[in-house]
Coordinates of C-alpha atoms and ligand atoms in Angstrom, one line a residue:
M30 CA 65.4 117.6 18.6
G31 CA 68.2 119.4 20.5
E32 CA 68.4 120.0 24.2
F33 CA 67.0 123.5 24.1
D34 CA 64.3 122.6 21.7
L35 CA 63.2 119.9 24.0
I36 CA 63.1 122.2 27.0
R37 CA 61.1 124.8 25.1
R38 CA 58.7 122.3 23.7
F39 CA 58.0 120.2 26.8
F40 CA 59.0 122.1 29.9
Q41 CA 58.7 125.9 29.1
R42 CA 55.0 126.9 28.9
P43 CA 53.2 130.1 28.0
A44 CA 52.0 130.0 31.6
T45 CA 55.6 130.3 32.9
P46 CA 57.2 132.8 30.6
G47 CA 60.8 133.8 30.8
A48 CA 62.8 136.9 31.7
G49 CA 61.0 139.7 33.4
I50 CA 57.4 138.4 33.3
H51 CA 55.7 137.3 36.5
A52 CA 54.9 133.7 35.9
A53 CA 52.8 132.6 38.9
P54 CA 52.2 133.7 42.5
G55 CA 55.4 133.6 44.4
V56 CA 57.5 133.3 41.2
A57 CA 59.3 136.4 39.9
L58 CA 61.2 134.6 37.1
G59 CA 60.6 131.2 35.6
V60 CA 62.2 128.9 33.0
G61 CA 64.7 130.3 30.5
D62 CA 67.3 132.3 32.5
D63 CA 70.3 131.3 34.5
A64 CA 68.3 131.1 37.7
A65 CA 64.6 131.3 38.6
L66 CA 63.6 133.9 41.2
L67 CA 61.1 133.1 43.9
A68 CA 59.3 135.8 45.9
P69 CA 57.9 134.3 49.1
A70 CA 55.5 136.6 51.0
P71 CA 57.0 138.6 54.0
G72 CA 57.0 136.6 57.2
M73 CA 57.1 133.3 55.3
H74 CA 59.8 130.6 55.6
L75 CA 60.8 128.8 52.4
A76 CA 60.2 125.1 52.6
I77 CA 62.5 123.0 50.3
S78 CA 62.6 119.3 49.6
S79 CA 64.2 117.1 46.9
D80 CA 63.2 113.6 45.7
M81 CA 64.9 111.5 43.1
L82 CA 63.3 108.7 41.1
V83 CA 65.6 106.2 39.4
Q84 CA 64.5 103.6 36.8
G85 CA 64.7 100.1 38.1
R86 CA 64.7 101.4 41.7
H87 CA 61.6 103.5 41.9
F88 CA 59.7 102.6 38.7
F89 CA 59.8 100.0 35.9
A90 CA 61.2 101.0 32.5
D91 CA 57.8 100.5 30.8
V92 CA 55.8 102.6 33.4
D93 CA 53.2 104.8 31.8
P94 CA 55.1 108.1 31.4
A95 CA 52.1 110.2 32.3
A96 CA 51.9 108.3 35.6
L97 CA 55.6 108.8 36.1
G98 CA 55.3 112.6 35.6
H99 CA 52.5 112.6 38.2
K100 CA 54.4 110.5 40.7
A101 CA 57.7 112.5 40.4
L102 CA 55.9 115.6 41.5
A103 CA 53.5 113.9 43.9
V104 CA 56.2 112.6 46.1
N105 CA 57.6 116.1 46.4
L106 CA 54.2 117.7 47.1
S107 CA 53.8 115.1 49.8
D108 CA 56.8 116.6 51.6
M109 CA 55.2 120.1 51.4
A110 CA 52.0 118.5 52.8
A111 CA 53.9 117.0 55.8
T112 CA 55.5 120.4 56.5
G113 CA 52.2 122.3 56.3
A114 CA 53.7 124.3 53.5
R115 CA 51.9 125.8 50.4
P116 CA 53.7 124.6 47.3
L117 CA 55.0 127.5 45.1
A118 CA 57.4 126.1 42.5
F119 CA 59.7 123.3 41.5
T120 CA 62.7 122.5 39.4
L121 CA 63.2 119.3 37.4
A122 CA 66.5 117.7 36.7
L123 CA 66.1 115.0 34.1
A124 CA 68.4 112.4 32.5
L125 CA 66.8 110.8 29.4
P126 CA 68.2 107.9 27.3
Q127 CA 66.8 109.6 24.2
A128 CA 64.5 112.5 23.2
D129 CA 61.3 110.4 22.6
E130 CA 58.5 112.8 21.7
A131 CA 55.6 110.5 22.6
W132 CA 57.2 109.7 25.9
L133 CA 58.0 113.4 26.7
T134 CA 54.5 114.5 25.6
A135 CA 52.9 112.0 28.0
F136 CA 55.4 112.7 30.8
S137 CA 55.0 116.4 30.7
A138 CA 51.2 116.1 30.5
G139 CA 51.1 114.0 33.7
L140 CA 53.5 116.4 35.4
F141 CA 51.7 119.6 34.5
A142 CA 48.2 118.2 35.3
L143 CA 49.3 117.7 38.9
A144 CA 51.4 120.9 39.0
D145 CA 48.4 123.0 37.8
A146 CA 46.0 121.3 40.3
H147 CA 48.4 122.7 43.0
D148 CA 49.2 126.0 41.4
C149 CA 52.9 124.9 41.5
A150 CA 55.0 126.3 38.6
L151 CA 58.0 124.6 37.0
V152 CA 60.6 127.3 37.2
G153 CA 63.8 125.5 36.0
G154 CA 65.9 122.4 35.9
D155 CA 68.5 120.6 34.0
T156 CA 68.3 118.2 31.0
T157 CA 71.0 115.7 30.1
Q158 CA 71.3 112.4 28.1
G159 CA 71.8 109.4 30.3
P160 CA 70.0 106.5 32.0
L161 CA 66.4 107.6 32.9
N162 CA 66.5 109.4 36.2
L163 CA 64.5 112.4 37.5
C164 CA 65.0 114.7 40.5
I165 CA 62.5 117.3 41.5
T166 CA 63.2 120.0 44.0
I167 CA 60.2 121.7 45.4
F168 CA 59.8 125.1 47.1
G169 CA 56.9 126.1 49.3
E170 CA 56.1 128.7 51.9
V171 CA 54.8 128.4 55.4
P172 CA 54.3 131.2 58.0
A173 CA 57.5 131.4 60.2
G174 CA 57.0 129.2 63.3
Q175 CA 54.0 127.3 61.9
A176 CA 55.7 124.5 60.0
L177 CA 54.8 121.0 60.9
T178 CA 57.8 119.0 61.9
R179 CA 58.6 115.4 63.1
A180 CA 59.3 116.7 66.6
G181 CA 56.6 117.9 68.9
A182 CA 54.5 114.8 69.5
R183 CA 53.7 114.6 73.3
P184 CA 52.6 111.7 75.5
G185 CA 48.8 111.5 75.4
D186 CA 48.5 112.8 71.8
D187 CA 46.4 110.8 69.4
L188 CA 48.2 109.3 66.4
W189 CA 46.3 109.9 63.1
V190 CA 46.8 108.8 59.5
S191 CA 45.2 110.1 56.3
G192 CA 43.7 107.9 53.6
S193 CA 44.7 104.3 53.0
L194 CA 47.9 102.3 53.5
G195 CA 49.5 99.2 52.1
D196 CA 48.0 99.2 48.6
A197 CA 51.0 100.5 46.7
R198 CA 53.1 97.6 48.0
L199 CA 50.3 95.1 47.2
A200 CA 50.2 96.5 43.6
L201 CA 54.0 96.2 43.3
L202 CA 54.0 92.6 44.5
A203 CA 51.1 91.8 42.1
L204 CA 52.8 93.4 39.1
Q205 CA 55.9 91.4 40.0
G206 CA 53.9 88.2 40.0
Q207 CA 54.5 87.6 43.7
L208 CA 50.9 87.9 44.7
A209 CA 47.5 87.5 43.1
L210 CA 44.9 90.2 43.5
P211 CA 41.3 90.2 42.2
P212 CA 41.1 92.5 39.2
A213 CA 39.0 95.2 41.0
A214 CA 41.4 95.2 43.9
L215 CA 44.4 95.4 41.6
A216 CA 42.9 98.5 39.9
V217 CA 42.5 100.2 43.2
A218 CA 46.0 99.2 44.4
R219 CA 47.7 100.1 41.1
Q220 CA 46.2 103.6 41.2
R221 CA 47.7 104.1 44.7
L222 CA 51.1 102.9 43.4
E223 CA 51.2 104.9 40.2
R224 CA 49.2 108.0 41.1
P225 CA 49.6 108.7 44.8
T226 CA 47.5 111.7 46.1
P227 CA 49.7 114.2 48.0
R228 CA 47.7 115.5 51.0
V229 CA 48.6 119.1 50.6
A230 CA 45.2 120.5 51.6
L231 CA 45.2 118.4 54.8
G232 CA 48.7 119.5 55.7
L233 CA 47.7 123.2 55.4
A234 CA 44.5 122.6 57.4
L235 CA 46.5 120.9 60.2
R236 CA 48.7 124.0 60.9
G237 CA 48.1 125.0 64.5
I238 CA 46.3 121.7 65.2
A239 CA 48.9 118.9 64.7
T240 CA 51.8 118.7 67.1
S241 CA 54.0 116.7 64.6
A242 CA 53.7 115.2 61.1
I243 CA 55.6 113.0 58.6
D244 CA 54.6 111.7 55.2
L245 CA 54.7 107.9 54.8
S246 CA 57.0 107.0 52.0
D247 CA 58.9 104.0 53.5
G248 CA 56.3 102.2 55.5
L249 CA 54.4 103.1 58.6
A250 CA 56.6 101.2 61.1
G251 CA 59.8 102.8 60.0
D252 CA 58.3 106.3 59.4
V253 CA 56.5 106.4 62.8
G254 CA 59.9 105.5 64.2
H255 CA 61.4 108.7 62.7
L256 CA 58.6 110.7 64.2
L257 CA 59.1 109.1 67.7
H258 CA 62.8 109.5 67.5
A259 CA 62.5 113.2 66.7
S260 CA 59.8 113.7 69.4
R261 CA 61.7 111.5 71.9
A262 CA 58.5 109.5 72.6
G263 CA 57.0 106.1 72.2
A264 CA 53.6 105.0 70.7
V265 CA 50.9 102.3 70.8
L266 CA 49.4 101.3 67.4
Y267 CA 45.9 99.9 67.2
A268 CA 46.2 96.8 65.1
Q269 CA 42.5 96.5 64.1
E270 CA 42.3 100.1 62.9
A271 CA 45.7 99.8 61.1
M272 CA 44.8 96.6 59.2
N273 CA 41.5 98.2 58.0
L274 CA 43.5 100.9 56.2
V275 CA 44.1 98.7 53.1
A276 CA 41.8 100.2 50.5
S277 CA 41.9 97.5 47.9
W278 CA 40.9 94.9 50.4
A279 CA 37.8 96.9 51.2
S280 CA 37.0 97.7 47.5
P281 CA 33.5 96.6 46.5
M282 CA 34.7 93.7 44.3
G283 CA 37.5 92.7 46.6
L284 CA 35.2 91.7 49.4
E285 CA 36.3 88.0 49.2
P286 CA 38.9 87.7 52.0
F287 CA 42.0 87.4 49.7
L288 CA 44.3 88.7 52.5
D289 CA 44.3 87.5 56.0
D290 CA 44.6 89.9 58.9
E291 CA 48.2 89.3 59.5
T292 CA 49.1 89.9 55.9
R293 CA 47.1 93.1 55.8
L294 CA 48.8 94.4 58.9
R295 CA 52.2 93.5 57.6
H296 CA 51.6 95.5 54.4
V297 CA 50.3 98.5 56.3
L298 CA 53.3 98.5 58.6
T299 CA 56.0 97.9 56.0
G300 CA 54.4 98.7 52.6
G301 CA 55.8 102.1 51.6
D302 CA 55.0 104.4 48.7
D303 CA 51.8 105.4 50.4
Y304 CA 52.4 109.2 50.6
E305 CA 49.8 109.6 53.3
L306 CA 50.3 111.9 56.3
L307 CA 50.9 110.5 59.8
F308 CA 50.4 113.1 62.4
T309 CA 49.8 113.7 66.1
A310 CA 47.3 116.0 67.9
P311 CA 46.1 116.4 71.5
T312 CA 43.0 114.5 72.4
A313 CA 41.3 117.9 73.0
A314 CA 41.8 118.6 69.3
R315 CA 39.8 115.6 67.9
A316 CA 37.0 117.8 66.7
A317 CA 39.5 120.2 65.1
V318 CA 41.2 117.3 63.3
Q319 CA 37.9 116.0 62.0
A320 CA 37.0 119.5 60.8
A321 CA 40.4 119.8 59.0
A322 CA 39.8 116.4 57.4
R323 CA 36.3 117.6 56.2
A324 CA 37.6 120.9 55.0
S325 CA 40.3 119.2 52.9
A326 CA 38.0 116.3 51.8
T327 CA 40.6 113.9 53.2
P328 CA 39.6 110.9 55.3
V329 CA 41.6 110.4 58.5
T330 CA 41.7 107.6 61.0
R331 CA 42.9 107.5 64.6
I332 CA 45.3 104.6 64.7
G333 CA 47.1 104.9 68.1
H334 CA 48.5 107.2 70.7
I335 CA 51.8 108.6 71.9
D336 CA 53.2 107.6 75.3
A337 CA 56.3 108.3 77.3
S338 CA 57.9 104.8 77.3
P339 CA 60.1 104.5 74.2
G340 CA 59.5 102.3 71.3
L341 CA 56.4 101.1 69.3
R342 CA 53.9 98.6 70.7
L343 CA 50.8 97.0 69.1
R344 CA 47.4 96.8 70.7
N345 CA 45.2 94.0 69.5
A346 CA 41.4 93.9 69.2
Q347 CA 41.2 92.5 72.7
G348 CA 43.1 95.5 74.1
Q349 CA 46.3 93.6 74.9
E350 CA 49.6 95.4 74.1
G351 CA 52.6 93.5 72.7
P352 CA 55.7 94.1 70.7
L353 CA 55.4 94.8 66.9
P354 CA 55.8 91.7 64.7
P355 CA 59.4 91.7 63.3
V356 CA 59.1 94.1 60.4
A357 CA 61.4 96.2 58.4
S358 CA 60.8 99.5 56.6
F359 CA 62.4 100.2 53.2
D360 CA 66.1 101.2 53.3
H361 CA 67.9 101.5 50.0
F362 CA 71.2 100.3 51.4
R363 CA 69.7 97.2 53.2
A364 CA 67.0 96.0 50.9
Ligands
ADP20 P1 72.4 126.7 32.5 O1 73.4 126.1 31.5 O2 72.5 128.2 32.7 O3 72.4 126.0 33.8 P2 70.6 125.3 30.9 O4 71.1 125.6 29.5 O5 70.9 124.0 31.5 O6 71.0 126.5 31.9 O7 69.0 125.5 30.9 C1 68.4 126.6 30.2 C2 67.1 126.9 31.0 O8 66.2 125.8 30.9 C3 67.3 127.2 32.4 O9 66.4 128.3 32.8 C4 66.9 125.9 33.1 O10 66.5 126.2 34.4 C5 65.8 125.4 32.2 N1 65.7 124.0 32.2 C6 66.6 123.0 31.8 N2 66.1 121.8 31.9 C7 64.8 121.9 32.3 C8 63.8 121.0 32.6 N3 63.9 119.7 32.5 N4 62.6 121.5 33.1 C9 62.5 122.8 33.2 N5 63.4 123.7 33.0 C10 64.6 123.3 32.5
MG21 MG1 73.6 129.6 33.1

């Protein structure tokens, strides 16, 4: 199978026909020409983000290819969610050690299942032989002036987070044999690691409500730091609410206390790979946040508040504030 055969068979679909045919909303020209053409609606800004996944760094060589296809797009959709942008289209740059049909079939099925769920068309890319490596660039649209950014959190705002945190890291440690999880907890945690749910609908529903947002890829402690830096503010995190965000710990079969409070808190703060939204909103907008959560069928939890004194502090169950335990978020050039 040659390069162009491979592209035609696995990445060019009847749904995204080539030259001259309108492929999908917002897409004027898809796969097959020298460039794709996007047609964002008038008054819209184009939101653009890239994420690269490297074997041995972001996934194991033997990872389920369907899950890899899902995750490669999910991490990019998550950036659209954090921007409050509606995904339009994406490109896929792919280096493959060999043209393995079974692998490509599963990978493209996982990729397109998520793409279709979000009406996001594959409009181009590049394919080359080499060590397995994938890079997706995603394009979305957001009304000019309405994008959610990391700046904009104000003292007094509530700090909210969607879904659950810490489970992806727990799954990773379990798969590496560094930690034992009860089977039911591992199943929950592994799903979070391999098939994260990008919170696109929540991001859209939070336009005009949230004052700032970021998606959590490298651990809460580090990512909230990026938001605080951009907003020039500080924050207090509620330890009890934060540690209860570990979904696998609360899973029905996982009720035996296999993780102590401190361990749960550490994985919530430093875990990474969660792809949840962290966002701020004024206290007066609590009902609006809850309505956005219901409308997007996404659970949200209030886990802290913004204040004017710089840095991040932790409030314990007794209401006492103290420094964060020494934690580090993920950094490719330090880890
Ligand atoms: P060019 O040489 O003009 O850059 P290529 O020959 O690399 O184009 O690719 C041919 C067409 O296939 C282009 O439309 C390109 O965007 C598309 N394409 C290449 N690889 C992929 C891929 N992995 N997924 C989707 N489209 C791809
Ligand atoms: Mg060309």
